Each structure stands twice: as structure tokens, then as C-alpha cells.
Coordinates of C-alpha atoms in Angstrom, one line a residue:
Chain F
D24 CA -8.2 158.8 80.5
A25 CA -5.4 159.4 82.9
G26 CA -5.1 156.4 85.4
I27 CA -6.4 158.0 88.5
T28 CA -8.4 156.2 91.1
Q29 CA -9.9 157.8 94.2
S30 CA -11.5 155.7 97.0
P31 CA -13.8 156.0 98.6
R32 CA -16.0 157.8 96.0
H33 CA -18.8 158.5 98.7
K34 CA -18.4 158.5 102.4
V35 CA -20.8 159.7 105.3
T36 CA -19.0 160.1 108.6
E37 CA -19.7 161.7 112.0
T38 CA -17.9 164.6 113.5
G39 CA -14.7 163.8 115.3
T40 CA -14.0 160.6 113.3
P41 CA -10.8 160.1 111.3
V42 CA -11.1 159.9 107.6
T43 CA -8.6 158.8 105.0
L44 CA -9.0 159.3 101.2
R45 CA -6.9 157.5 98.9
C46 CA -5.6 158.6 95.4
H47 CA -3.9 156.0 93.2
Q48 CA -2.3 156.8 89.9
T49 CA -0.8 154.5 87.2
E50 CA 0.7 157.3 85.2
N51 CA 4.0 157.5 87.2
H52 CA 3.5 161.4 87.3
R53 CA 5.8 163.2 89.9
Y54 CA 3.1 165.7 91.1
M55 CA 0.1 164.9 93.0
Y56 CA -2.5 167.2 94.6
W57 CA -5.6 167.2 96.7
Y58 CA -8.2 169.8 96.1
R59 CA -11.6 170.5 97.7
Q60 CA -14.6 172.0 95.8
D61 CA -17.3 173.9 97.5
P62 CA -20.1 176.1 95.8
G63 CA -18.8 179.5 95.4
H64 CA -15.2 178.7 96.2
G65 CA -14.1 176.7 93.1
L66 CA -11.2 174.3 93.6
R67 CA -8.9 175.1 96.6
L68 CA -5.5 173.3 97.1
I69 CA -5.3 171.5 100.3
H70 CA -1.8 169.8 99.9
Y71 CA 0.4 168.6 97.2
S72 CA 3.3 166.3 96.8
Y73 CA 6.4 166.6 94.4
G74 CA 7.8 163.2 95.1
V75 CA 7.9 160.4 97.5
K76 CA 7.9 161.7 101.1
D77 CA 8.0 165.3 99.7
T78 CA 4.7 167.2 100.3
D79 CA 3.8 170.8 101.0
K80 CA 0.7 172.8 102.1
G81 CA -1.7 174.5 100.0
E82 CA -4.1 177.4 100.9
V83 CA -6.6 175.4 103.0
S84 CA -4.4 172.8 104.7
D85 CA -5.5 173.3 108.4
G86 CA -7.2 170.1 109.7
Y87 CA -5.7 167.9 106.9
S88 CA -2.6 165.9 106.6
V89 CA -1.1 163.9 103.7
S90 CA 1.3 161.1 103.1
R91 CA 3.1 159.8 100.1
S92 CA 5.1 156.7 100.6
K93 CA 4.9 155.3 97.1
T94 CA 4.9 157.2 93.7
E95 CA 1.4 156.0 92.9
D96 CA -0.4 156.7 96.2
F97 CA -1.2 159.9 97.9
L98 CA -3.3 159.8 101.0
L99 CA -5.4 162.7 102.6
T100 CA -6.3 162.3 106.2
L101 CA -8.7 164.1 108.3
E102 CA -7.7 163.4 111.8
S103 CA -10.9 164.5 113.4
A104 CA -13.6 165.4 110.7
T105 CA -15.7 168.5 111.1
S106 CA -18.8 169.6 109.3
S107 CA -16.9 172.3 107.6
Q108 CA -15.0 169.5 105.8
T109 CA -18.0 168.2 104.0
S110 CA -17.1 168.8 100.4
V111 CA -16.1 167.1 97.1
Y112 CA -12.4 166.2 97.2
F113 CA -10.5 165.9 94.0
C114 CA -7.2 164.3 93.5
A115 CA -5.0 165.5 90.5
I116 CA -1.7 164.6 89.0
S117 CA 0.7 166.2 86.6
E118 CA 3.9 165.4 85.0
Q119 CA 5.2 168.9 85.4
V120 CA 4.6 171.4 88.0
S121 CA 1.0 172.6 87.8
N122 CA 1.6 176.1 86.3
T123 CA 3.4 174.6 83.3
G124 CA 1.5 171.4 82.5
E125 CA -2.0 169.9 82.4
L126 CA -3.6 168.6 85.6
F127 CA -5.5 165.5 85.4
F128 CA -8.2 165.0 87.8
G129 CA -9.7 161.9 89.5
E130 CA -13.5 161.4 89.6
G131 CA -13.7 162.9 93.1
S132 CA -14.8 161.7 96.5
R133 CA -17.9 163.2 98.1
L134 CA -17.5 163.4 101.8
T135 CA -20.4 164.2 104.3
V136 CA -19.6 164.9 107.8
L137 CA -22.7 164.9 110.1
Chain I
Q19 CA -10.3 189.7 97.8
K20 CA -10.1 186.5 95.8
E21 CA -7.0 186.2 93.6
V22 CA -9.0 184.9 90.6
E23 CA -12.6 186.1 90.0
Q24 CA -15.1 185.0 87.7
N25 CA -18.8 185.8 87.4
S26 CA -20.6 182.6 88.7
G27 CA -23.5 183.0 86.1
P28 CA -25.4 181.3 84.8
L29 CA -24.5 182.7 81.4
S30 CA -27.1 181.7 78.9
V31 CA -26.6 181.8 75.2
P32 CA -28.5 180.5 72.3
E33 CA -27.2 177.6 70.2
G34 CA -24.8 178.9 67.5
A35 CA -24.0 182.1 69.3
I36 CA -20.6 183.2 70.7
A37 CA -20.2 182.6 74.4
S38 CA -17.7 184.9 76.2
L39 CA -16.4 184.0 79.5
N40 CA -14.2 186.3 81.6
C41 CA -11.7 186.1 84.4
T42 CA -9.6 188.5 86.3
Y43 CA -6.7 188.0 88.5
S44 CA -4.8 190.0 91.2
D45 CA -1.2 188.8 90.9
R46 CA 0.6 190.9 88.2
G47 CA 3.4 188.4 88.3
S48 CA 1.2 185.5 87.1
Q49 CA 2.7 183.7 84.1
S50 CA 0.3 180.9 83.2
F51 CA -3.3 180.8 82.5
F52 CA -5.6 177.9 82.0
W53 CA -9.3 177.2 81.2
Y54 CA -10.8 174.0 82.6
R55 CA -14.3 172.6 81.7
Q56 CA -16.3 170.9 84.3
Y57 CA -19.5 169.0 83.5
S58 CA -22.1 168.7 86.3
G59 CA -21.0 165.8 88.6
K60 CA -17.8 165.3 86.7
S61 CA -14.1 166.2 87.1
P62 CA -12.4 169.2 85.5
E63 CA -10.6 168.8 82.2
L64 CA -8.2 171.2 80.6
I65 CA -9.4 172.8 77.5
M66 CA -7.0 175.8 76.8
S67 CA -3.7 177.1 78.1
I68 CA -2.2 180.5 77.2
Y69 CA 1.0 182.1 78.5
S70 CA 1.5 185.3 76.4
N71 CA -0.6 188.3 75.6
G72 CA -2.9 188.0 72.7
D73 CA -5.2 185.3 71.3
K74 CA -4.8 181.6 71.1
E75 CA -7.2 179.5 69.0
D76 CA -8.1 175.9 69.0
G77 CA -11.0 174.8 67.0
R78 CA -14.2 176.7 68.4
F79 CA -12.2 178.0 71.3
T80 CA -10.1 181.1 71.6
A81 CA -8.4 182.2 74.7
Q82 CA -7.4 185.9 75.1
L83 CA -4.9 187.3 77.6
N84 CA -4.3 190.8 78.5
K85 CA -1.6 191.0 81.3
A86 CA -1.7 194.9 81.5
S87 CA -5.4 194.7 82.4
Q88 CA -4.9 191.4 84.2
Y89 CA -7.8 189.6 82.6
V90 CA -8.1 186.5 80.6
S91 CA -11.2 185.3 78.6
L92 CA -12.6 182.4 76.8
L93 CA -14.6 182.7 73.6
I94 CA -16.6 179.7 72.3
R95 CA -17.8 180.1 68.8
D96 CA -21.0 178.3 67.4
S97 CA -22.0 177.2 71.0
Q98 CA -23.5 173.9 71.3
P99 CA -25.7 172.5 74.0
S100 CA -22.9 170.1 74.8
D101 CA -20.8 173.1 75.7
S102 CA -23.1 173.6 78.7
A103 CA -20.8 173.2 81.7
T104 CA -19.0 175.2 84.3
Y105 CA -15.8 176.8 83.1
L106 CA -13.0 177.2 85.6
C107 CA -10.2 179.8 85.2
A108 CA -6.8 178.9 86.6
V109 CA -3.8 181.3 87.1
S110 CA -0.4 180.7 88.6
G111 CA -0.4 182.4 91.9
R112 CA 1.9 183.7 94.6
A113 CA 2.1 180.3 96.3
G114 CA 5.1 178.8 94.5
N115 CA 4.1 177.4 91.2
M116 CA 0.7 176.2 92.2
L117 CA -2.4 177.2 90.3
T118 CA -5.3 179.3 91.9
F119 CA -8.7 178.5 90.5
G120 CA -11.5 181.0 90.2
G121 CA -15.1 179.9 91.3
G122 CA -16.2 179.0 87.7
T123 CA -18.8 180.4 85.3
R124 CA -21.8 178.2 84.6
L125 CA -22.7 178.3 80.9
M126 CA -25.9 177.1 79.6
V127 CA -26.4 176.9 75.8
K128 CA -30.0 176.5 74.7
P129 CA -31.2 174.8 71.8

């Protein structure tokens, strides 16, 4: 199994509070991604990173920010959580850009915003 | 209109039958196509990739790509109950080199 760890795995929070999800990899892969998965929508890309301090937006980036200060860590922050951000969040990594190589996914972080 | 469309299912097949999963996409410039399998409560895992028109076989799995008709399919021969999962189609889309996923098709293989 690819060495990807997400934390926390489960979190319940209230509307308006900040939330940070962490993704840690031990594979030294260049690319890291944050997806959210909701019923009927499949996996949607929030943000991705192609190197330390190099990040870009995905299709559903509003309300989210990311940071990557080290190769192995990619943080996803919800500055002020809303109920619409209740979802399962998956971190993924790839050695090559995602349209040419395999994505390896973490176990997911289930976030509930009350 | 979603860029990658899949029937959500569930698709129910008896054990030993062929399961056929379909996916259509809107971007004619798409170059890369993947099938990921996701068991309930687990993370997705890659099972097939295909880049050119035609068929690609790997064990019991066959991926089929028809770029002219903009569809990609996955055939699972001799379906087993352990194949019961959600199958996600992923296509390289307009947003740079990033993949766009379909909503997934839930497959149920009944003993």
C-alpha cells in the first residue's frame, strides 16, 4: 500500500469554525491532490500541488485553501466551515501528473459540519 | 452537463456473468481514461487504464475505448461477489492535466 496517511479520519465541527485536514506521504511523490466525494457527484478535485509551495485550484476550490511547505505534507484548510462542506475528503498522490499515472488514495477523512 | 457521465446503478448481475459498465465523456480532446474500483467505505484503487482506441485486457477485466463516440467501457468476465463495488470512470479533462471523475456505477454481483 502507498504510504499515505490522512488525519483526522473523522471530525465533527460547527458552522463557522476553521478546520484543517492533513495528508502525509512517505512515497516522495511530486503530485498531491485533495478531492471531496459526495453522493451523486463522484470525486471532485479541490486543489492540487505539483511541488513544494506550488499549488493550483481544482473545480470546487471556493471556501478551501491549501499549503505544501514540505514534499510529504499537504494541508487542506476550511477557513470557516459550512454545512455544504460536509463530505468525505480524499487525499491522493501520484508520481506523474494524474492523466498519465496512477493516483494512490488515502483512506479518507469524513467531515461533518453541523 | 457533467463532463463524465455514468449510470449510477445499481447494476445487478449473477455470479459468473459478464458485467458491462459504461462511461461517456464530453471533451473530444481527452487523451487518458481510467477505471477505479471503490469498495464501500474504502478509497478508490486503479484497475485499468487505456489511452488508445480498441480493447485492453487484463485478466478478467477488459477496457474498451471509442474516441469517435466518446465512450469508454469496462467489461468484467466471470463476475464474482468480490467484484461488488462502485466503479469510477476517470477522464483527462479540460482543466490542464487533471482527471475528471464520473459519479460511479454501483455493481452488485449476486451469488
